[in-house]
Amino acid sequence: MQHQCCAKNKVFVKDKAFGERLKLLRNRLHLTQVEAAKRVGVSHKALQDHESGRLPNGSNLQKYLIFYNCDRNWLLTGEGEPFPGAREKHSEVCREPYINKDRGTDEDPAVAELLELARKVLKSGNRVACEALERNIRYFAHAIEVEERFRRLESRLSALEERLRVAQPGEERLRKSAAT
């Protein structure tokens, strides 16, 4: 289950299951956190944070993937195999994708759990809790919408920059011919 945390104006994502997979890889090699941190090339504190569920930045993630020689998708989501042939040897670390038979979709049990908790809060009749839940949901939905708008604007800006780059040589010729 992922959630966002804040520390000194930085937002980071925590995913407890990610931390458990990372710890499992370390334990598989019979390494202490200190030994693993040195060999991976991260600080001991960073390794502790990551094993507690804080997702690493891109460069630290890459260090883990290289050191443990594991699959990126498996480390981040738990789906598939950590490395080829792991399902036969280490079935305890290879989760099958969850299929919701009623909906015919890949609905993660963690999502189902969160929805059930939200239902519980809403059914409780606790006005303060219900209002807080609603505010949080609206806040995160708005943040997602803003991020999507930003991506669309970035895409449009890139397209305009490309059009401008292509059009500039033609403009240069027009300026030269107008000057003569």
mmCIF file of N, CA and C in Angstrom, residues 117-135:
data_model
loop_
_atom_site.group_PDB
_atom_site.id
_atom_site.type_symbol
_atom_site.label_atom_id
_atom_site.label_comp_id
_atom_site.label_asym_id
_atom_site.label_seq_id
_atom_site.Cartn_x
_atom_site.Cartn_y
_atom_site.Cartn_z
ATOM 1 N N LEU A 117 -11.857 0.605 3.875
ATOM 2 C CA LEU A 117 -11.633 1.532 5.001
ATOM 3 C C LEU A 117 -12.395 2.841 4.788
ATOM 4 N N ALA A 118 -12.404 3.331 3.550
ATOM 5 C CA ALA A 118 -13.153 4.561 3.258
ATOM 6 C C ALA A 118 -14.643 4.345 3.512
ATOM 7 N N ARG A 119 -15.162 3.178 3.077
ATOM 8 C CA ARG A 119 -16.566 2.862 3.347
ATOM 9 C C ARG A 119 -16.847 2.852 4.852
ATOM 10 N N LYS A 120 -15.936 2.263 5.606
ATOM 11 C CA LYS A 120 -16.097 2.174 7.057
ATOM 12 C C LYS A 120 -16.172 3.570 7.680
ATOM 13 N N VAL A 121 -15.291 4.465 7.227
ATOM 14 C CA VAL A 121 -15.302 5.833 7.740
ATOM 15 C C VAL A 121 -16.618 6.506 7.387
ATOM 16 N N LEU A 122 -17.045 6.367 6.130
ATOM 17 C CA LEU A 122 -18.271 7.019 5.693
ATOM 18 C C LEU A 122 -19.506 6.470 6.416
ATOM 19 N N LYS A 123 -19.517 5.173 6.673
ATOM 20 C CA LYS A 123 -20.655 4.560 7.377
ATOM 21 C C LYS A 123 -20.666 4.877 8.870
ATOM 22 N N SER A 124 -19.518 5.293 9.410
ATOM 23 C CA SER A 124 -19.419 5.549 10.850
ATOM 24 C C SER A 124 -20.311 6.696 11.291
ATOM 25 N N GLY A 125 -20.583 7.615 10.372
ATOM 26 C CA GLY A 125 -21.402 8.762 10.736
ATOM 27 C C GLY A 125 -20.610 9.833 11.479
ATOM 28 N N ASN A 126 -19.319 9.621 11.661
ATOM 29 C CA ASN A 126 -18.469 10.608 12.327
ATOM 30 C C ASN A 126 -18.229 11.747 11.344
ATOM 31 N N ARG A 127 -18.877 12.882 11.608
ATOM 32 C CA ARG A 127 -18.847 14.006 10.677
ATOM 33 C C ARG A 127 -17.432 14.511 10.413
ATOM 34 N N VAL A 128 -16.630 14.628 11.461
ATOM 35 C CA VAL A 128 -15.261 15.136 11.301
ATOM 36 C C VAL A 128 -14.436 14.191 10.437
ATOM 37 N N ALA A 129 -14.538 12.891 10.710
ATOM 38 C CA ALA A 129 -13.780 11.910 9.930
ATOM 39 C C ALA A 129 -14.237 11.896 8.473
ATOM 40 N N CYS A 130 -15.551 11.978 8.256
ATOM 41 C CA CYS A 130 -16.077 11.975 6.883
ATOM 42 C C CYS A 130 -15.626 13.209 6.116
ATOM 43 N N GLU A 131 -15.670 14.371 6.768
ATOM 44 C CA GLU A 131 -15.238 15.597 6.107
ATOM 45 C C GLU A 131 -13.736 15.558 5.800
ATOM 46 N N ALA A 132 -12.942 15.036 6.738
ATOM 47 C CA ALA A 132 -11.498 14.931 6.512
ATOM 48 C C ALA A 132 -11.203 14.003 5.349
ATOM 49 N N LEU A 133 -11.893 12.881 5.293
ATOM 50 C CA LEU A 133 -11.706 11.934 4.192
ATOM 51 C C LEU A 133 -12.070 12.592 2.868
ATOM 52 N N GLU A 134 -13.200 13.281 2.836
ATOM 53 C CA GLU A 134 -13.623 13.951 1.607
ATOM 54 C C GLU A 134 -12.610 15.009 1.174
ATOM 55 N N ARG A 135 -12.120 15.828 2.113
ATOM 56 C CA ARG A 135 -11.125 16.852 1.782
ATOM 57 C C ARG A 135 -9.861 16.222 1.200
#
